Tab-separated table of C-alpha atoms in Angstrom:
chain	number	residue	atom	x	y	z
A	1	MET	CA	0.000	0.000	0.000
A	2	SER	CA	1.075	3.568	-0.595
A	3	LYS	CA	2.464	5.093	2.580
A	4	ARG	CA	-0.121	7.833	2.172
A	5	ASN	CA	-2.929	5.294	2.678
A	6	LYS	CA	-4.110	4.225	6.104
A	7	VAL	CA	-6.871	1.892	7.301
A	8	ILE	CA	-9.334	3.238	9.868
A	9	LEU	CA	-12.752	2.328	11.257
A	10	LEU	CA	-15.483	4.266	9.495
A	11	ASN	CA	-17.231	6.786	11.731
A	12	PRO	CA	-20.972	6.736	10.865
A	13	SER	CA	-21.185	10.457	11.655
A	14	ASP	CA	-18.596	11.386	9.013
A	15	ALA	CA	-20.999	12.048	6.139
A	16	LYS	CA	-18.271	12.700	3.571
A	17	LEU	CA	-16.485	9.391	4.199
A	18	VAL	CA	-19.799	7.522	4.353
A	19	ASP	CA	-20.812	8.906	0.955
A	20	GLN	CA	-17.451	7.919	-0.550
A	21	PHE	CA	-17.730	4.452	0.970
A	22	LEU	CA	-21.187	4.044	-0.613
A	23	ARG	CA	-19.900	5.238	-3.985
A	24	ILE	CA	-17.224	2.538	-4.034
A	25	TYR	CA	-19.717	-0.043	-2.754
A	26	GLN	CA	-22.286	0.697	-5.445
A	27	SER	CA	-19.753	0.869	-8.275
A	28	SER	CA	-17.695	-2.192	-7.306
A	29	ILE	CA	-20.064	-4.832	-5.899
A	30	GLU	CA	-22.083	-7.018	-8.274
A	31	PRO	CA	-25.533	-5.310	-8.317
A	32	SER	CA	-27.432	-8.531	-7.553
A	33	GLU	CA	-25.349	-8.883	-4.357
A	34	GLN	CA	-25.958	-5.370	-3.062
A	35	LYS	CA	-28.139	-4.089	-0.274
A	36	SER	CA	-29.788	-0.692	-0.557
A	37	ALA	CA	-27.961	2.498	0.402
A	38	ALA	CA	-30.425	2.994	3.270
A	39	GLN	CA	-29.687	-0.503	4.589
A	40	MET	CA	-25.950	0.089	4.376
A	41	LYS	CA	-26.183	3.368	6.278
A	42	THR	CA	-28.088	1.559	9.025
A	43	LEU	CA	-25.593	-1.310	9.174
A	44	ILE	CA	-22.512	0.862	9.621
A	45	SER	CA	-24.019	1.989	12.958
A	46	ASN	CA	-24.904	-1.577	13.984
A	47	PRO	CA	-22.620	-2.869	16.803
A	48	HIS	CA	-22.370	-6.245	15.039
A	49	TYR	CA	-20.555	-4.599	12.115
A	50	ARG	CA	-17.040	-3.245	11.662
A	51	VAL	CA	-16.432	-1.158	8.557
A	52	HIS	CA	-12.798	-0.443	7.806
A	53	VAL	CA	-11.960	2.106	5.134
A	54	SER	CA	-8.617	2.866	3.569
A	55	VAL	CA	-8.097	6.583	3.165
A	56	GLU	CA	-5.577	8.709	1.336
A	57	GLY	CA	-5.758	12.270	2.538
A	58	GLU	CA	-9.493	12.947	2.782
A	59	ASN	CA	-10.519	10.345	0.211
A	60	VAL	CA	-11.746	6.780	0.751
A	61	THR	CA	-9.828	4.360	-1.475
A	62	GLY	CA	-11.462	1.084	-0.386
A	63	PHE	CA	-13.393	-0.659	2.370
A	64	ALA	CA	-13.939	-3.965	4.166
A	65	MET	CA	-17.238	-4.605	5.938
A	66	SER	CA	-17.259	-7.390	8.548
A	67	PHE	CA	-20.156	-8.896	10.502
A	68	ILE	CA	-19.868	-10.523	13.953
A	69	PRO	CA	-22.895	-12.728	14.800
A	70	ASP	CA	-24.473	-13.029	18.234
A	71	ARG	CA	-22.834	-16.390	18.927
A	72	GLU	CA	-19.453	-15.179	17.659
A	73	ASN	CA	-18.901	-18.535	15.890
A	74	PHE	CA	-17.357	-16.882	12.829
A	75	VAL	CA	-16.774	-13.448	11.316
A	76	LEU	CA	-18.238	-12.741	7.873
A	77	LEU	CA	-16.290	-10.522	5.499
A	78	GLU	CA	-19.542	-9.400	3.925
A	79	TYR	CA	-18.161	-6.911	1.409
A	80	MET	CA	-14.743	-5.670	0.353
A	81	ALA	CA	-13.752	-3.462	-2.568
A	82	VAL	CA	-11.080	-1.010	-3.691
A	83	ASP	CA	-11.620	2.014	-5.931
A	84	GLU	CA	-11.285	0.763	-9.505
A	85	GLN	CA	-8.601	3.346	-10.325
A	86	LEU	CA	-6.430	2.360	-7.356
A	87	ARG	CA	-6.255	-1.423	-7.517
A	88	SER	CA	-3.009	-3.456	-7.465
A	89	ARG	CA	-1.443	-1.077	-4.935
A	90	GLY	CA	-1.765	-3.331	-1.883
A	91	ILE	CA	-4.854	-1.581	-0.540
A	92	GLY	CA	-6.960	-4.746	-0.685
A	93	ALA	CA	-4.318	-6.707	1.211
A	94	ASP	CA	-4.385	-4.239	4.102
A	95	LEU	CA	-8.180	-4.232	4.194
A	96	PHE	CA	-8.279	-8.037	4.215
A	97	GLU	CA	-5.761	-8.054	7.066
A	98	ALA	CA	-7.992	-5.699	9.066
A	99	ALA	CA	-10.949	-8.069	8.617
A	100	SER	CA	-8.938	-11.205	9.401
A	101	ASP	CA	-7.589	-9.526	12.550
A	102	ILE	CA	-11.178	-9.251	13.828
A	103	ALA	CA	-11.681	-13.004	13.360
A	104	ALA	CA	-8.354	-13.667	15.095
A	105	GLN	CA	-9.476	-11.577	18.082
A	106	TYR	CA	-12.498	-13.860	18.477
A	107	ASN	CA	-10.447	-16.980	17.639
A	108	VAL	CA	-12.930	-17.965	14.904
A	109	PRO	CA	-12.740	-18.412	11.117
A	110	LEU	CA	-13.296	-15.571	8.692
A	111	ILE	CA	-15.808	-16.617	6.028
A	112	LEU	CA	-16.617	-15.033	2.664
A	113	GLU	CA	-19.387	-15.299	0.051
A	114	VAL	CA	-17.919	-15.250	-3.481
A	115	ASP	CA	-19.128	-15.785	-7.042
A	116	GLN	CA	-18.209	-19.147	-8.530
A	117	PRO	CA	-15.889	-19.164	-11.558
A	118	GLY	CA	-17.834	-18.732	-14.774
A	119	SER	CA	-20.822	-17.141	-13.045
A	120	PRO	CA	-22.907	-14.732	-15.143
A	121	ILE	CA	-21.718	-11.276	-14.170
A	122	SER	CA	-22.294	-7.621	-14.888
A	123	PRO	CA	-19.657	-5.433	-16.573
A	124	GLY	CA	-16.839	-4.605	-14.191
A	125	ASN	CA	-17.316	-7.660	-11.976
A	126	ALA	CA	-14.279	-9.947	-12.079
A	127	PRO	CA	-14.799	-13.094	-9.949
A	128	ALA	CA	-11.650	-14.800	-11.271
A	129	ARG	CA	-9.467	-11.890	-10.150
A	130	ARG	CA	-11.199	-11.823	-6.768
A	131	LEU	CA	-10.718	-15.572	-6.274
A	132	ARG	CA	-7.010	-15.274	-7.092
A	133	PHE	CA	-6.703	-12.565	-4.461
A	134	TYR	CA	-8.389	-14.665	-1.785
A	135	ALA	CA	-6.348	-17.743	-2.747
A	136	GLU	CA	-3.152	-15.738	-2.321
A	137	HIS	CA	-4.304	-14.741	1.161
A	138	GLY	CA	-4.902	-18.299	2.349
A	139	CYS	CA	-8.656	-18.681	1.893
A	140	LYS	CA	-10.050	-22.130	1.109
A	141	ARG	CA	-13.258	-23.301	-0.519
A	142	ILE	CA	-15.827	-25.327	1.423
A	143	VAL	CA	-16.131	-28.293	-0.941
A	144	GLY	CA	-19.613	-29.519	-1.853
A	145	LEU	CA	-21.458	-26.390	-0.800
A	146	ASP	CA	-23.153	-24.332	-3.522
A	147	TYR	CA	-24.134	-21.244	-1.601
A	148	ILE	CA	-27.432	-19.445	-2.276
A	149	LEU	CA	-27.234	-15.761	-1.432
A	150	PRO	CA	-30.702	-14.661	-0.202
A	151	LEU	CA	-30.840	-11.261	-1.918
A	152	SER	CA	-33.071	-10.125	-4.778
A	153	LEU	CA	-32.911	-6.316	-4.851
A	154	HIS	CA	-31.327	-6.235	-8.326
A	155	GLY	CA	-32.207	-9.725	-9.576
A	156	ALA	CA	-31.027	-13.196	-8.586
A	157	PRO	CA	-27.364	-13.423	-7.503
A	158	PRO	CA	-25.062	-15.812	-9.418
A	159	PRO	CA	-24.013	-19.247	-8.090
A	160	MET	CA	-21.685	-18.775	-5.154
A	161	TRP	CA	-19.168	-20.484	-2.870
A	162	LEU	CA	-18.377	-20.007	0.792
A	163	LEU	CA	-14.694	-19.554	1.574
A	164	ALA	CA	-13.018	-19.917	4.950
A	165	HIS	CA	-9.836	-18.341	6.284
A	166	GLY	CA	-8.194	-19.441	9.508
A	167	ARG	CA	-9.753	-22.908	9.512
A	168	GLU	CA	-7.869	-26.099	8.613
A	169	GLN	CA	-9.997	-29.059	9.709
A	170	ALA	CA	-13.139	-30.302	7.968
A	171	LEU	CA	-16.548	-28.924	8.944
A	172	SER	CA	-19.381	-31.150	10.154
A	173	ARG	CA	-22.825	-30.978	8.545
A	174	SER	CA	-24.251	-29.550	11.781
A	175	GLU	CA	-21.601	-26.850	11.885
A	176	ILE	CA	-22.329	-25.835	8.301
A	177	ARG	CA	-26.070	-25.783	9.017
A	178	ASP	CA	-25.361	-23.572	12.012
A	179	TRP	CA	-23.316	-21.172	9.847
A	180	LEU	CA	-25.952	-21.078	7.103
A	181	THR	CA	-28.771	-20.478	9.580
A	182	THR	CA	-26.822	-17.680	11.262
A	183	LEU	CA	-26.139	-16.025	7.904
A	184	TYR	CA	-29.726	-16.278	6.760
A	185	VAL	CA	-31.285	-15.071	10.012
A	186	GLU	CA	-28.829	-12.469	11.309
A	187	VAL	CA	-27.393	-11.045	8.091
A	188	TYR	CA	-30.327	-11.325	5.677
A	189	GLY	CA	-33.392	-11.402	7.948
A	190	GLN	CA	-34.658	-14.751	6.653
A	191	SER	CA	-36.386	-17.545	8.578
A	192	GLU	CA	-34.331	-20.211	10.318
A	193	THR	CA	-36.506	-22.723	8.473
A	194	ASP	CA	-35.866	-21.179	5.057
A	195	PRO	CA	-35.995	-24.115	2.581
A	196	ARG	CA	-32.841	-22.884	0.838
A	197	ILE	CA	-30.800	-23.897	3.883
A	198	GLU	CA	-31.915	-27.511	3.483
A	199	ALA	CA	-31.514	-27.304	-0.303
A	200	MET	CA	-27.887	-26.272	0.046
A	201	GLN	CA	-27.110	-29.217	2.291
A	202	SER	CA	-29.165	-31.802	0.426
A	203	LYS	CA	-26.645	-31.897	-2.434
A	204	ALA	CA	-23.813	-33.069	-0.180
A	205	THR	CA	-23.601	-36.775	0.661
A	206	ALA	CA	-20.517	-36.806	2.930
A	207	GLN	CA	-20.810	-36.260	6.657
A	208	GLU	CA	-18.114	-33.598	6.560
A	209	TYR	CA	-17.250	-30.677	4.335
A	210	THR	CA	-13.584	-30.549	3.468
A	211	LEU	CA	-11.607	-27.429	2.695
A	212	SER	CA	-9.725	-27.125	-0.555
A	213	PRO	CA	-7.418	-24.560	-2.177
A	214	ILE	CA	-9.465	-22.313	-4.457
A	215	ILE	CA	-7.248	-22.563	-7.541
């Protein structure tokens, strides 16, 4: 990262930085995976969330938004993006480190929702580049789990994977169900009996989910 950049926690009362954060969010995240601007403004004040922004001078250059559930059984790196004009400068690496440090503080894995390779995408979305980045930073794919993102604001999201960082051993079916239920209920406001949770697990026949290098 440029020495002029620094990573800080976003102050919800700093309207200028909040607006810049939203601009990068809306221009960088696949539209079908976005929440509304009003929802995002509410979440950055939610005590379950930590929003780190990288800043250069008075300008936001990127962000990482992490969610800590009630049970603190994982940390979700819900969104991360760097200004399109400033990529490949190490900004993303510092933002990812800030998010992974939160998971390390709780001694739990960091998990991520990512588009599968070859997913239908909008212009500007580059899942292959994003997967390479996460592979380089030690993330692994949860094998046998095709993740269904429960959002529909801008159409159906593409097929997705769940990645894990800071976890080496296989995951039991009950542990995965617990993670999926937590995501659906606490992050997306869905029912704990949402049929998509069962649908995601019904495709797997093994009793455990192994972790595999992404690429």
